Coordinates of C-alpha atoms and ligand atoms in Angstrom, one line a residue:
X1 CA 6.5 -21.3 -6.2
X2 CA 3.1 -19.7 -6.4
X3 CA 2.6 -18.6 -10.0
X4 CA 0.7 -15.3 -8.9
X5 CA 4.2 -14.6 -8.0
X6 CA 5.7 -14.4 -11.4
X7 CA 6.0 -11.3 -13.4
X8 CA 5.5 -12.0 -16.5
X9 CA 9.5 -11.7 -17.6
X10 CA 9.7 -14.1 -15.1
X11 CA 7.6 -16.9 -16.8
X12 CA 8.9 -16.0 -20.0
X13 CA 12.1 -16.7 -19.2
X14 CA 10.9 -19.9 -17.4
X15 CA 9.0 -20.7 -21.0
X16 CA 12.4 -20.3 -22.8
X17 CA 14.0 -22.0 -19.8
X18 CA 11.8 -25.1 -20.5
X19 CA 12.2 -24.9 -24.1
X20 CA 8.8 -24.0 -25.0
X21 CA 7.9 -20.3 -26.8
X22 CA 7.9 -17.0 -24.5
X23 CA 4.3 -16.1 -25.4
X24 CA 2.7 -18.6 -24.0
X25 CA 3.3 -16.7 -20.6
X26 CA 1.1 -13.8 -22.4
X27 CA -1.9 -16.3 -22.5
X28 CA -1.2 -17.5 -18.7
X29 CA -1.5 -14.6 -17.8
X30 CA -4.9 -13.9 -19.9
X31 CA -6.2 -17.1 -17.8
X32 CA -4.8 -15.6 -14.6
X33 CA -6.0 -12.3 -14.9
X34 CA -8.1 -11.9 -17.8
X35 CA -10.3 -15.1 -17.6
X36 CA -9.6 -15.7 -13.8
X37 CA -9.0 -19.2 -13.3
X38 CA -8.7 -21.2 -10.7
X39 CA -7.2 -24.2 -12.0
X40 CA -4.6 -25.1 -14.6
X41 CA -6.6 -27.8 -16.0
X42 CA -9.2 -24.6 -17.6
X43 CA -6.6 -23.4 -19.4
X44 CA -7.5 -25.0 -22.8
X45 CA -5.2 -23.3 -25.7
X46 CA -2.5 -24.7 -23.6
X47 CA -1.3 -28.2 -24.7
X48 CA -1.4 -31.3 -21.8
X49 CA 2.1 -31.4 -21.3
X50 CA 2.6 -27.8 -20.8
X51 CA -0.1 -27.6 -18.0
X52 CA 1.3 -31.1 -16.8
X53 CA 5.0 -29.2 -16.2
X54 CA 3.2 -26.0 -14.8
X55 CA 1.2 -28.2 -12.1
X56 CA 4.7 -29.9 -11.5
X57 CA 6.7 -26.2 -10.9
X58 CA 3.5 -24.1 -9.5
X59 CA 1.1 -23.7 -7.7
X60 CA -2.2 -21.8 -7.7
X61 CA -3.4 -21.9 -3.9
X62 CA -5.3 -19.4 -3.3
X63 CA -5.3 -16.7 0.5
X64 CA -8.3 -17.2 2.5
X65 CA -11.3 -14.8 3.4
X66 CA -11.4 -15.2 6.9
X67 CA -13.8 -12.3 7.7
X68 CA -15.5 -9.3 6.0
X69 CA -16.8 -5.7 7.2
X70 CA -19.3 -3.9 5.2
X71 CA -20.2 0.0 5.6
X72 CA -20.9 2.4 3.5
X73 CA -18.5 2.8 0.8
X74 CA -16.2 0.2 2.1
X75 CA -15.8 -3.0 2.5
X76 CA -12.7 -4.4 4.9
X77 CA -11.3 -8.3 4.5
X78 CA -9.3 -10.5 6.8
X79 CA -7.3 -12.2 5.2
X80 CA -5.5 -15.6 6.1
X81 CA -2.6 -17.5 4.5
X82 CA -1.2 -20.4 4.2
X83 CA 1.0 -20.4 7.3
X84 CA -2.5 -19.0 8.8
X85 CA -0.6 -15.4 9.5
X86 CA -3.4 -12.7 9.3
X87 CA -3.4 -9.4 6.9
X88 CA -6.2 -6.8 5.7
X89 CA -7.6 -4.9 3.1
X90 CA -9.8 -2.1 2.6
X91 CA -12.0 -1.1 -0.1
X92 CA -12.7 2.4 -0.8
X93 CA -15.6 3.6 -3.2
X94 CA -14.6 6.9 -4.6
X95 CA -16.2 8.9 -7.0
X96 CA -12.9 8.3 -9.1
X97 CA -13.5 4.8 -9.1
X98 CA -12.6 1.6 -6.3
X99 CA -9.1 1.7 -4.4
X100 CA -7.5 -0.9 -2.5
X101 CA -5.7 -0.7 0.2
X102 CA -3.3 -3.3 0.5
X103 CA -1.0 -5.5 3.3
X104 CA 2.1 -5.8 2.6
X105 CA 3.6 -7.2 6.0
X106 CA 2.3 -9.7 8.8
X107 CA 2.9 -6.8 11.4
X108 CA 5.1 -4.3 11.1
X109 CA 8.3 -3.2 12.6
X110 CA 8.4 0.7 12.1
X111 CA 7.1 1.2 15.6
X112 CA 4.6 4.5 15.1
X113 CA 3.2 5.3 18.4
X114 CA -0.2 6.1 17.0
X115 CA -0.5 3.3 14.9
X116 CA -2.0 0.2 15.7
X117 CA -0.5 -1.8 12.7
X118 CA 3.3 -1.9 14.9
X119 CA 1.3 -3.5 18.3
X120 CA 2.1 -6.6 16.9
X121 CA 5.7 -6.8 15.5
X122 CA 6.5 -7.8 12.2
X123 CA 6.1 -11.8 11.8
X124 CA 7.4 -11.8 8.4
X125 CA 7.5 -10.0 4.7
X126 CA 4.7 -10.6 2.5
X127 CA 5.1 -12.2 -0.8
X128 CA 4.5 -10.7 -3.6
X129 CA 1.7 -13.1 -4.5
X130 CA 0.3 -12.7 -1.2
X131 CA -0.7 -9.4 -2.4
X132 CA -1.8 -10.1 -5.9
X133 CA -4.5 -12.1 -4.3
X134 CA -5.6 -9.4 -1.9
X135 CA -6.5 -7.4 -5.2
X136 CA -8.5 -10.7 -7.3
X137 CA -10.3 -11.7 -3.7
X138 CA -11.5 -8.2 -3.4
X139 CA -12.7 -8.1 -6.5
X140 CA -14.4 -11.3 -7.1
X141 CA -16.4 -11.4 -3.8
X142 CA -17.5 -7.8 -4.8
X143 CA -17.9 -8.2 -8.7
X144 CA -16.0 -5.3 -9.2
X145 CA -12.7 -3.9 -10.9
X146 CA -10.5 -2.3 -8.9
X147 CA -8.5 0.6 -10.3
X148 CA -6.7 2.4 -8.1
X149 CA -4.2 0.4 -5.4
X150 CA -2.6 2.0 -1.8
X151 CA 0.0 0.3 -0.3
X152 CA -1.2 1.6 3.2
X153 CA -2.1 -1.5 4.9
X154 CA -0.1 -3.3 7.7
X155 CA 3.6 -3.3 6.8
X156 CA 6.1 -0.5 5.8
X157 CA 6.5 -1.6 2.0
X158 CA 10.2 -0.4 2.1
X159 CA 11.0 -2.7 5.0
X160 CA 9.9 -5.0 1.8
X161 CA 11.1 -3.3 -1.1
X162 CA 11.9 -6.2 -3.4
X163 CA 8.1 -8.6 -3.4
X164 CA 6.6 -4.9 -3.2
X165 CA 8.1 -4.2 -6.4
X166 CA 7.9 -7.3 -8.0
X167 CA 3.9 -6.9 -6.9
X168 CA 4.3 -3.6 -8.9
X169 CA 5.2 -5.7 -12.3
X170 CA 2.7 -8.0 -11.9
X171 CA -0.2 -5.7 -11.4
X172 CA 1.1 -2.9 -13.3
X173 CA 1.2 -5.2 -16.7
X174 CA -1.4 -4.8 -19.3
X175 CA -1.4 -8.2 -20.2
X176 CA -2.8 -9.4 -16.7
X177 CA -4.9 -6.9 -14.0
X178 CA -3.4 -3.6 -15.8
X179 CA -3.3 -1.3 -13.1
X180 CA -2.1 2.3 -14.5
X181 CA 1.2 3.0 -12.5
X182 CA -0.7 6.5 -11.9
X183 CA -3.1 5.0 -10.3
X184 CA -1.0 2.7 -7.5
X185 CA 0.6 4.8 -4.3
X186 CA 3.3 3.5 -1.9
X187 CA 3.4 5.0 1.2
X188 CA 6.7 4.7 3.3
X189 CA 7.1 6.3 6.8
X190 CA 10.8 7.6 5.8
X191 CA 13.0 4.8 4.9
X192 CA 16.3 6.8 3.6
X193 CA 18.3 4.6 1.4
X194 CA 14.8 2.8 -0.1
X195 CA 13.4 6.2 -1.2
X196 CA 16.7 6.7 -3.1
X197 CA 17.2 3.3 -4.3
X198 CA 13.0 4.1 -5.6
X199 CA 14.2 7.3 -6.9
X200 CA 16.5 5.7 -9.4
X201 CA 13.7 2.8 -10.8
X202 CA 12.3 6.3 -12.1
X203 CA 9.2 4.3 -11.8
X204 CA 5.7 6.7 -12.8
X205 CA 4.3 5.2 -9.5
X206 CA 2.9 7.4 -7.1
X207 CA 5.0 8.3 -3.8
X208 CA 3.8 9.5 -0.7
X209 CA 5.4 9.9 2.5
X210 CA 4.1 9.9 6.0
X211 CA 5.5 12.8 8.1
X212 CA 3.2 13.4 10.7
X213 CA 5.0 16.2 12.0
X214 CA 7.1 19.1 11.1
X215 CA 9.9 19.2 13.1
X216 CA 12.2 16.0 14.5
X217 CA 11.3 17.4 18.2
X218 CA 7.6 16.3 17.5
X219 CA 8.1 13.2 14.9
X220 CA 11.1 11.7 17.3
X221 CA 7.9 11.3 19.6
X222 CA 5.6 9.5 17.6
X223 CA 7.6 7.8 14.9
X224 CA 10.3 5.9 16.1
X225 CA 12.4 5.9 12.3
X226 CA 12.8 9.3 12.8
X227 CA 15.5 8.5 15.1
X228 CA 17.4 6.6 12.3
X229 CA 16.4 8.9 9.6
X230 CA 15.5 12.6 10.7
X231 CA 13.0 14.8 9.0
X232 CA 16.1 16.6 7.1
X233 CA 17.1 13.4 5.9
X234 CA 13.8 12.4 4.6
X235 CA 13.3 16.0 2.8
X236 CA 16.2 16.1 1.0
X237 CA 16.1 12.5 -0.3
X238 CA 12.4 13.4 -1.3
X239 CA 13.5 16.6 -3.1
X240 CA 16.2 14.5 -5.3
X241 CA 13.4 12.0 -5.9
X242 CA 11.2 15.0 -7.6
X243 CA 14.2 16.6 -9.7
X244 CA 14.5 12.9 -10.8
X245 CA 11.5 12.0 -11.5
X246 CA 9.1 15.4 -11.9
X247 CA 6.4 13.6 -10.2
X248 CA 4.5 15.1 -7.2
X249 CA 4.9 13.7 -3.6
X250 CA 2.3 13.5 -1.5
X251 CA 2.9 13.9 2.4
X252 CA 0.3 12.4 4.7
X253 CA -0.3 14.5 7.7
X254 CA -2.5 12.2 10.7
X255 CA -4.4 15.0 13.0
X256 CA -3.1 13.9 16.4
X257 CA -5.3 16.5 19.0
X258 CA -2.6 18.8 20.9
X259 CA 0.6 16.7 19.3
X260 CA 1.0 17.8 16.2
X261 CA -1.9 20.0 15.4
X262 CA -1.1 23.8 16.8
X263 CA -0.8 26.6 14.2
X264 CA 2.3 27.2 14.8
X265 CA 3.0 23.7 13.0
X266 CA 0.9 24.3 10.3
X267 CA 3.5 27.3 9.8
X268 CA 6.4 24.9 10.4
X269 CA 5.0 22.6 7.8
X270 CA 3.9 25.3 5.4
X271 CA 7.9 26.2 5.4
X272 CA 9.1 23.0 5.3
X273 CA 7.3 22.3 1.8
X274 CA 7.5 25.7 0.2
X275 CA 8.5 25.7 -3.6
X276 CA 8.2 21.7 -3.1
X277 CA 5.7 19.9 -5.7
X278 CA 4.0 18.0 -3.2
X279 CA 0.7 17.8 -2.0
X280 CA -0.2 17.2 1.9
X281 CA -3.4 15.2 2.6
X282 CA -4.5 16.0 6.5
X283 CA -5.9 12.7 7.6
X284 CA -8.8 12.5 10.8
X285 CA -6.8 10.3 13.1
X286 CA -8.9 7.0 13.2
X287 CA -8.8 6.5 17.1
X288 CA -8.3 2.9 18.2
X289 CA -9.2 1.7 21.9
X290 CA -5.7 0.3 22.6
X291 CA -3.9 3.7 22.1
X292 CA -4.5 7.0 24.0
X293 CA -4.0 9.4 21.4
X294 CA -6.9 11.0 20.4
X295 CA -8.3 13.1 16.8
X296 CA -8.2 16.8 16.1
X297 CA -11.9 18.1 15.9
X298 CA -13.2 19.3 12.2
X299 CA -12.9 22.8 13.2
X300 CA -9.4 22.7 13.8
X301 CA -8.2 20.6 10.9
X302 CA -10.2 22.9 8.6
X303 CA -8.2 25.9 10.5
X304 CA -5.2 24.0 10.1
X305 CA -5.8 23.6 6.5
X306 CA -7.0 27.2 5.8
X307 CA -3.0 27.8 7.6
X308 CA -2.1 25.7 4.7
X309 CA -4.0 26.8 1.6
X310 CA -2.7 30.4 2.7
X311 CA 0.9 29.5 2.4
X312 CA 0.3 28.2 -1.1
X313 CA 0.3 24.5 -0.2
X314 CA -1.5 22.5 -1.9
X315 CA -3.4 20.6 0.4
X316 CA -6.8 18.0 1.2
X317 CA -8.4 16.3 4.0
X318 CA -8.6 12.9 3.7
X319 CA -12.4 11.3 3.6
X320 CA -13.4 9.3 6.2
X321 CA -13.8 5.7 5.6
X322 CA -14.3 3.1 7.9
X323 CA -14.4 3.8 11.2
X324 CA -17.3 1.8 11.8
X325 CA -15.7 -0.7 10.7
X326 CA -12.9 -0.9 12.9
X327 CA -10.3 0.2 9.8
X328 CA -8.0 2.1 11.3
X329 CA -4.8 0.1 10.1
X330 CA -4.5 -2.6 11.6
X331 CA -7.3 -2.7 14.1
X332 CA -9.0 -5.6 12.2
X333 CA -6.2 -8.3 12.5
X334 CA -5.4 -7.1 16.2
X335 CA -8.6 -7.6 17.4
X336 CA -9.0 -11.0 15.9
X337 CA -5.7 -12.3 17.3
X338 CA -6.5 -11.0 20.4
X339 CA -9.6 -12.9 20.1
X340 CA -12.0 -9.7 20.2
Ligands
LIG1 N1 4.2 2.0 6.6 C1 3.7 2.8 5.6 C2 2.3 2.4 5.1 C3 1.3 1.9 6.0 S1 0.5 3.0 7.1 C4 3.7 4.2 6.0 O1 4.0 4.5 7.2 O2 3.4 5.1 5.2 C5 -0.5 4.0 6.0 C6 -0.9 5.3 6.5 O3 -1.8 5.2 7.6 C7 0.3 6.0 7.2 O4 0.4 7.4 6.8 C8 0.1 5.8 8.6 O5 0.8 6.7 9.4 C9 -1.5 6.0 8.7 N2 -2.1 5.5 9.9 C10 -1.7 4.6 10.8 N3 -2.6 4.5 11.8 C11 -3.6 5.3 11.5 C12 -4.8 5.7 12.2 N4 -5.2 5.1 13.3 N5 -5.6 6.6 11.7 C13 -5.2 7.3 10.5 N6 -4.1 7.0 9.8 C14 -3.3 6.0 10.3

């Protein structure tokens, strides 16, 4: 068991389990999180016999930076693990402050035609401390704090529901990297029963959904989930999550030239989310060499976002990070395994 892996109820209850007082998992986690650590042998307010039972029942190994990408205003990392499986990250300077986009998969199953991520199929489910240490990697090669986390890397983080939420906890707690819930986003391309089962944790997380299309004629074509759980489907678990939980959505909307970027689906979209409290965030299509699709020029997003802003949706384009450093998502860890 790693112990980046452990919420902290969890090592509470393993305190108490072991006989020994539940706070002391409040000043593991200061070493963790607060000091950063990387040995159980620094952590001096802890007696010998205590550290001797943790090196027994954990372990602290660490993922490895395999390869980074500067650019401007981000910085992408391969990752490897232990099993020497590959995964990325991207860091994103905003004015707001410095987001993470994390893996949360080795590969993905989902199958999005557009998306280079689903090239290579999903290998396995990452662990929740396999994540953790995307975000204290990222930060101590960069000497910075990070403050806001996406869970857009490779993986769909509902075909992982459990480690991603147990990655929640353990981020999300003020006693170790306190990440505000407001300020981490999971992104699901339209699992049903996982936006429901979500719905109920009434969690103050950040949802956003990828749609990609307004109608099931056009997302059947490039997502392949759409097939298992249509566009109505999606919407009306979406609109039980918001009278649940009277947060907005956010729907992420790539710009695939002459797929899904006519007028007439702005229109489509615009009625699709009337009277909905969501937000849709246009993003440039990050073109990859692999697949043919290709991006919708400026002028036409900006048309298709004046469609939009005219129909009373609320609605942004998405920045462009990163595609000088081969960040489309995905693109990193495909190239390297295919020895590019
Ligand atoms: N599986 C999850 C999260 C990972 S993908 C999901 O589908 O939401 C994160 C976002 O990046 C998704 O909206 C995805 O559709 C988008 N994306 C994938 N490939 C892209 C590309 N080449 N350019 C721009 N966005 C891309």
């Amino acid at each position: 068991m790693n112990i980046y892996g452990m919420t902290l109820k969890d090592l509470e209850n393993y305190f108490l389990d072991i006989g020994e007082k539940k706070f002391k998992a409040i000043q593991v986690y200061d070493w963790l999180y607060k000091k950063r650590v990387s040995s159980f042998d620094e952590m001096s307010n802890i007696k010998k016999s205590v550290i001797d039972r943790l090196k027994k029942d954990f372990s602290m190994e660490d993922i490895k930076v395999l390869k980074v990408q500067n650019g401007k205003d981000v910085h992408k990392y391969l990752f490897e693990l232990s099993d020497l499986s590959k995964v990325e990250a991207v860091l994103m300077n905003h004015d707001y402050g410095n987001s993470l986009c994390v893996s949360t998969q080795v590969g993905c199953n989902m199958g999005c035609a557009f998306c280079e991520s689903g090239r290579l199929k999903k290998v396995r489910n990452l662990e929740a401390y396999e994540m953790v240490l995307q975000i204290l990697n990222v930060e101590e090669d960069l000497k910075i704090r990070i403050s806001h986390v996406v869970l857009m890397g490779i993986g769909e983080p509902f075909d992982n529901y459990d480690n991603v939420m147990k990655f929640i906890d353990i981020i999300n707690s003020d006693f170790g990297i306190a990440i505000g819930a407001r300020h981490i986003t999971v992104s699901t391309c339209g699992i049903v029963p996982k936006i429901r089962e979500f719905t109920k944790e009434k969690r103050q997380v950040n949802l956003a959904i990828s749609l990609h299309a307004p109608n099931d004629e056009i997302r059947n074509k490039i997502m392949k989930i759409n097939k298992v759980y249509p566009l109505k489907e999606v919407m009306n678990a979406v609109r039980d999550y918001l009278k649940v939980n009277n947060r907005k959505v956010t729907f992420e909307y790539i710009m695939l030239k002459d797929i899904n970027d006519s007028d007439e689906c702005a229109l489509e979209l615009a009625f699709l989310l009337k009277g909905m409290m969501a937000y849709v965030n246009l993003i440039p299509y990050n073109e990859t060499s692999h697949i043919e699709f290709k991006k919708t020029d400026r002028d036409k997003i900006m048309h298709f976002y004046d469609i939009l802003k005219k129909n009373k949706i609320n609605v942004t384009v998405r920045r462009e990070f990163g595609s000088e450093v081969s960040a489309a998502c995905g693109q990193l860890r495909s190239n390297f395994e295919e020895g590019k």
